[in-house]
């Protein structure tokens, strides 16, 4: 019997006799059932809440800005230089705090699991739902074609 190809793309090939995913080969005859699943994305961590950002900006104004004002009360080159450094540091703290972004959430993925006589194993995980559905349909067609 000639091998009929149901799908061949992205290093995945489904025929009526075999399922080849990347470097793994599975016999269609050994597959009892196939199912798809959903793997939620990993949640990113919050760097700063809005309230934390406001606190950091407020305290930079109070301490660094106040220190700068105190330095300006005294005359002299060093006092002015220290005041300038303090204001620059305050500006840097405000900029870094205001532009700090939260970690991005990971994208969800879709998976295909095969049930065989030896158990269940996840053979494919991909973020493209259409691709996963095409592979699932091809595997189901191969199972039906085997009889």
PDB file of C-alpha atoms in Angstrom:
ATOM      1  CA  UNK A   1       0.000   0.000   0.000  1.00  0.00           C
ATOM      2  CA  UNK A   2       1.362   3.399  -0.985  1.00  0.00           C
ATOM      3  CA  UNK A   3       2.029   5.888   1.780  1.00  0.00           C
ATOM      4  CA  UNK A   4      -0.440   8.789   1.614  1.00  0.00           C
ATOM      5  CA  UNK A   5       0.777  12.165   2.910  1.00  0.00           C
ATOM      6  CA  UNK A   6      -1.800  14.177   4.864  1.00  0.00           C
ATOM      7  CA  UNK A   7       0.461  17.043   5.979  1.00  0.00           C
ATOM      8  CA  UNK A   8       4.065  18.073   5.411  1.00  0.00           C
ATOM      9  CA  UNK A   9       5.192  21.430   6.796  1.00  0.00           C
ATOM     10  CA  UNK A  10       7.493  22.917   9.454  1.00  0.00           C
ATOM     11  CA  UNK A  11       9.440  19.679  10.028  1.00  0.00           C
ATOM     12  CA  UNK A  12       6.182  17.773  10.623  1.00  0.00           C
ATOM     13  CA  UNK A  13       5.001  15.037   8.300  1.00  0.00           C
ATOM     14  CA  UNK A  14       1.815  13.007   8.747  1.00  0.00           C
ATOM     15  CA  UNK A  15       1.209   9.963   6.560  1.00  0.00           C
ATOM     16  CA  UNK A  16      -1.187   7.047   6.839  1.00  0.00           C
ATOM     17  CA  UNK A  17       1.655   4.978   8.408  1.00  0.00           C
ATOM     18  CA  UNK A  18       3.824   7.447  10.332  1.00  0.00           C
ATOM     19  CA  UNK A  19       3.838  10.716  12.242  1.00  0.00           C
ATOM     20  CA  UNK A  20       7.183  12.517  12.110  1.00  0.00           C
ATOM     21  CA  UNK A  21       7.588  15.532  14.379  1.00  0.00           C
ATOM     22  CA  UNK A  22      11.048  17.096  14.189  1.00  0.00           C
ATOM     23  CA  UNK A  23      13.383  14.155  14.931  1.00  0.00           C
ATOM     24  CA  UNK A  24      10.774  11.802  16.439  1.00  0.00           C
ATOM     25  CA  UNK A  25       8.803   9.193  14.493  1.00  0.00           C
ATOM     26  CA  UNK A  26       5.590   7.604  15.780  1.00  0.00           C
ATOM     27  CA  UNK A  27       3.641   4.758  14.228  1.00  0.00           C
ATOM     28  CA  UNK A  28       0.042   5.692  13.373  1.00  0.00           C
ATOM     29  CA  UNK A  29      -0.929   2.095  14.208  1.00  0.00           C
ATOM     30  CA  UNK A  30       0.247   2.620  17.806  1.00  0.00           C
ATOM     31  CA  UNK A  31      -1.801   5.783  18.385  1.00  0.00           C
ATOM     32  CA  UNK A  32      -5.029   5.140  20.291  1.00  0.00           C
ATOM     33  CA  UNK A  33      -6.274   8.730  20.398  1.00  0.00           C
ATOM     34  CA  UNK A  34      -5.125  12.281  19.877  1.00  0.00           C
ATOM     35  CA  UNK A  35      -6.197  15.482  21.625  1.00  0.00           C
ATOM     36  CA  UNK A  36      -5.314  19.136  21.676  1.00  0.00           C
ATOM     37  CA  UNK A  37      -4.653  21.225  24.747  1.00  0.00           C
ATOM     38  CA  UNK A  38      -4.046  24.785  25.858  1.00  0.00           C
ATOM     39  CA  UNK A  39      -0.932  25.867  27.761  1.00  0.00           C
ATOM     40  CA  UNK A  40      -1.413  29.324  29.335  1.00  0.00           C
ATOM     41  CA  UNK A  41       1.417  31.807  29.057  1.00  0.00           C
ATOM     42  CA  UNK A  42       3.738  32.501  31.964  1.00  0.00           C
ATOM     43  CA  UNK A  43       2.766  35.626  33.873  1.00  0.00           C
ATOM     44  CA  UNK A  44       5.366  38.370  34.018  1.00  0.00           C
ATOM     45  CA  UNK A  45       6.351  39.872  37.343  1.00  0.00           C
ATOM     46  CA  UNK A  46       5.452  43.414  38.283  1.00  0.00           C
ATOM     47  CA  UNK A  47       8.499  45.641  38.544  1.00  0.00           C
ATOM     48  CA  UNK A  48       6.802  48.485  40.395  1.00  0.00           C
ATOM     49  CA  UNK A  49       3.185  49.211  41.119  1.00  0.00           C
ATOM     50  CA  UNK A  50       1.932  52.706  40.355  1.00  0.00           C
ATOM     51  CA  UNK A  51       1.890  53.476  44.082  1.00  0.00           C
ATOM     52  CA  UNK A  52       5.533  52.379  44.433  1.00  0.00           C
ATOM     53  CA  UNK A  53       6.517  54.614  41.532  1.00  0.00           C
ATOM     54  CA  UNK A  54       4.811  57.589  43.157  1.00  0.00           C
ATOM     55  CA  UNK A  55       6.583  56.905  46.468  1.00  0.00           C
ATOM     56  CA  UNK A  56      10.001  56.711  44.815  1.00  0.00           C
ATOM     57  CA  UNK A  57       9.424  59.947  42.900  1.00  0.00           C
ATOM     58  CA  UNK A  58       8.102  61.728  46.020  1.00  0.00           C
ATOM     59  CA  UNK A  59      11.051  60.649  48.174  1.00  0.00           C
ATOM     60  CA  UNK A  60      13.540  61.621  45.478  1.00  0.00           C
ATOM     61  CA  UNK A  61      11.997  65.111  45.480  1.00  0.00           C
ATOM     62  CA  UNK A  62      12.068  65.314  49.271  1.00  0.00           C
ATOM     63  CA  UNK A  63      15.559  63.986  49.923  1.00  0.00           C
ATOM     64  CA  UNK A  64      17.572  64.793  46.806  1.00  0.00           C
ATOM     65  CA  UNK A  65      15.738  68.024  46.055  1.00  0.00           C
ATOM     66  CA  UNK A  66      15.946  69.095  49.703  1.00  0.00           C
ATOM     67  CA  UNK A  67      19.644  68.232  49.827  1.00  0.00           C
ATOM     68  CA  UNK A  68      20.164  70.297  46.694  1.00  0.00           C
ATOM     69  CA  UNK A  69      18.384  73.287  48.246  1.00  0.00           C
ATOM     70  CA  UNK A  70      20.447  73.040  51.418  1.00  0.00           C
ATOM     71  CA  UNK A  71      23.657  72.990  49.365  1.00  0.00           C
ATOM     72  CA  UNK A  72      22.568  76.153  47.556  1.00  0.00           C
ATOM     73  CA  UNK A  73      22.345  77.980  50.904  1.00  0.00           C
ATOM     74  CA  UNK A  74      26.106  77.796  51.153  1.00  0.00           C
ATOM     75  CA  UNK A  75      28.180  79.716  48.694  1.00  0.00           C
ATOM     76  CA  UNK A  76      31.102  78.218  46.881  1.00  0.00           C
ATOM     77  CA  UNK A  77      31.979  76.056  43.943  1.00  0.00           C
ATOM     78  CA  UNK A  78      31.798  72.723  45.795  1.00  0.00           C
ATOM     79  CA  UNK A  79      28.332  73.420  47.225  1.00  0.00           C
ATOM     80  CA  UNK A  80      27.016  74.356  43.794  1.00  0.00           C
ATOM     81  CA  UNK A  81      28.645  71.274  42.268  1.00  0.00           C
ATOM     82  CA  UNK A  82      27.124  68.983  44.926  1.00  0.00           C
ATOM     83  CA  UNK A  83      23.724  70.632  44.338  1.00  0.00           C
ATOM     84  CA  UNK A  84      24.036  70.024  40.595  1.00  0.00           C
ATOM     85  CA  UNK A  85      24.969  66.366  41.166  1.00  0.00           C
ATOM     86  CA  UNK A  86      22.003  65.986  43.541  1.00  0.00           C
ATOM     87  CA  UNK A  87      19.567  67.456  40.993  1.00  0.00           C
ATOM     88  CA  UNK A  88      21.010  65.262  38.229  1.00  0.00           C
ATOM     89  CA  UNK A  89      20.653  62.184  40.418  1.00  0.00           C
ATOM     90  CA  UNK A  90      17.054  63.148  41.241  1.00  0.00           C
ATOM     91  CA  UNK A  91      16.276  63.544  37.523  1.00  0.00           C
ATOM     92  CA  UNK A  92      17.826  60.143  36.778  1.00  0.00           C
ATOM     93  CA  UNK A  93      15.841  58.433  39.567  1.00  0.00           C
ATOM     94  CA  UNK A  94      12.576  59.964  38.341  1.00  0.00           C
ATOM     95  CA  UNK A  95      13.276  59.012  34.718  1.00  0.00           C
ATOM     96  CA  UNK A  96      14.237  55.409  35.499  1.00  0.00           C
ATOM     97  CA  UNK A  97      11.256  54.950  37.819  1.00  0.00           C
ATOM     98  CA  UNK A  98       8.720  56.513  35.463  1.00  0.00           C
ATOM     99  CA  UNK A  99       9.872  54.514  32.441  1.00  0.00           C
ATOM    100  CA  UNK A 100      10.266  51.142  34.213  1.00  0.00           C
ATOM    101  CA  UNK A 101       8.110  48.572  32.447  1.00  0.00           C
ATOM    102  CA  UNK A 102       6.582  45.422  33.811  1.00  0.00           C
ATOM    103  CA  UNK A 103       7.782  42.079  32.487  1.00  0.00           C
ATOM    104  CA  UNK A 104       5.745  40.916  29.526  1.00  0.00           C
ATOM    105  CA  UNK A 105       3.379  38.001  29.905  1.00  0.00           C
ATOM    106  CA  UNK A 106       4.361  34.937  27.895  1.00  0.00           C
ATOM    107  CA  UNK A 107       2.214  34.023  24.924  1.00  0.00           C
ATOM    108  CA  UNK A 108      -0.107  31.035  25.341  1.00  0.00           C
ATOM    109  CA  UNK A 109       0.643  27.849  23.438  1.00  0.00           C
ATOM    110  CA  UNK A 110      -1.450  25.038  22.032  1.00  0.00           C
ATOM    111  CA  UNK A 111      -0.398  21.421  22.277  1.00  0.00           C
ATOM    112  CA  UNK A 112      -1.120  18.008  20.779  1.00  0.00           C
ATOM    113  CA  UNK A 113      -0.998  14.916  22.966  1.00  0.00           C
ATOM    114  CA  UNK A 114      -1.003  11.325  21.754  1.00  0.00           C
ATOM    115  CA  UNK A 115      -2.402   8.441  23.767  1.00  0.00           C
ATOM    116  CA  UNK A 116      -0.661   5.148  23.095  1.00  0.00           C
ATOM    117  CA  UNK A 117      -0.595   1.778  24.831  1.00  0.00           C
ATOM    118  CA  UNK A 118       2.376   2.970  26.900  1.00  0.00           C
ATOM    119  CA  UNK A 119       0.716   6.206  28.070  1.00  0.00           C
ATOM    120  CA  UNK A 120       0.115   9.773  27.007  1.00  0.00           C
ATOM    121  CA  UNK A 121       2.784  12.102  25.671  1.00  0.00           C
ATOM    122  CA  UNK A 122       2.791  15.668  24.435  1.00  0.00           C
ATOM    123  CA  UNK A 123       4.364  15.668  21.001  1.00  0.00           C
ATOM    124  CA  UNK A 124       3.823  19.218  19.791  1.00  0.00           C
ATOM    125  CA  UNK A 125       3.553  22.645  21.362  1.00  0.00           C
ATOM    126  CA  UNK A 126       3.117  25.735  19.221  1.00  0.00           C
ATOM    127  CA  UNK A 127       1.702  29.246  19.558  1.00  0.00           C
ATOM    128  CA  UNK A 128      -0.031  29.125  16.159  1.00  0.00           C
ATOM    129  CA  UNK A 129      -3.532  27.723  16.742  1.00  0.00           C
ATOM    130  CA  UNK A 130      -4.271  27.267  13.022  1.00  0.00           C
ATOM    131  CA  UNK A 131      -1.122  25.194  12.540  1.00  0.00           C
ATOM    132  CA  UNK A 132      -1.905  22.992  15.558  1.00  0.00           C
ATOM    133  CA  UNK A 133      -5.440  22.443  14.251  1.00  0.00           C
ATOM    134  CA  UNK A 134      -4.094  21.459  10.814  1.00  0.00           C
ATOM    135  CA  UNK A 135      -1.717  18.931  12.384  1.00  0.00           C
ATOM    136  CA  UNK A 136      -4.504  17.559  14.596  1.00  0.00           C
ATOM    137  CA  UNK A 137      -6.816  17.190  11.590  1.00  0.00           C
ATOM    138  CA  UNK A 138      -4.071  15.411   9.613  1.00  0.00           C
ATOM    139  CA  UNK A 139      -3.383  12.970  12.469  1.00  0.00           C
ATOM    140  CA  UNK A 140      -7.103  12.231  12.823  1.00  0.00           C
ATOM    141  CA  UNK A 141      -7.358  11.673   9.054  1.00  0.00           C
ATOM    142  CA  UNK A 142      -4.371   9.294   9.197  1.00  0.00           C
ATOM    143  CA  UNK A 143      -5.970   7.331  12.056  1.00  0.00           C
ATOM    144  CA  UNK A 144      -9.231   7.053  10.090  1.00  0.00           C
ATOM    145  CA  UNK A 145      -7.355   6.006   6.923  1.00  0.00           C
ATOM    146  CA  UNK A 146      -5.535   3.200   8.713  1.00  0.00           C
ATOM    147  CA  UNK A 147      -8.931   1.606   9.418  1.00  0.00           C
TER     148      UNK A 147
END
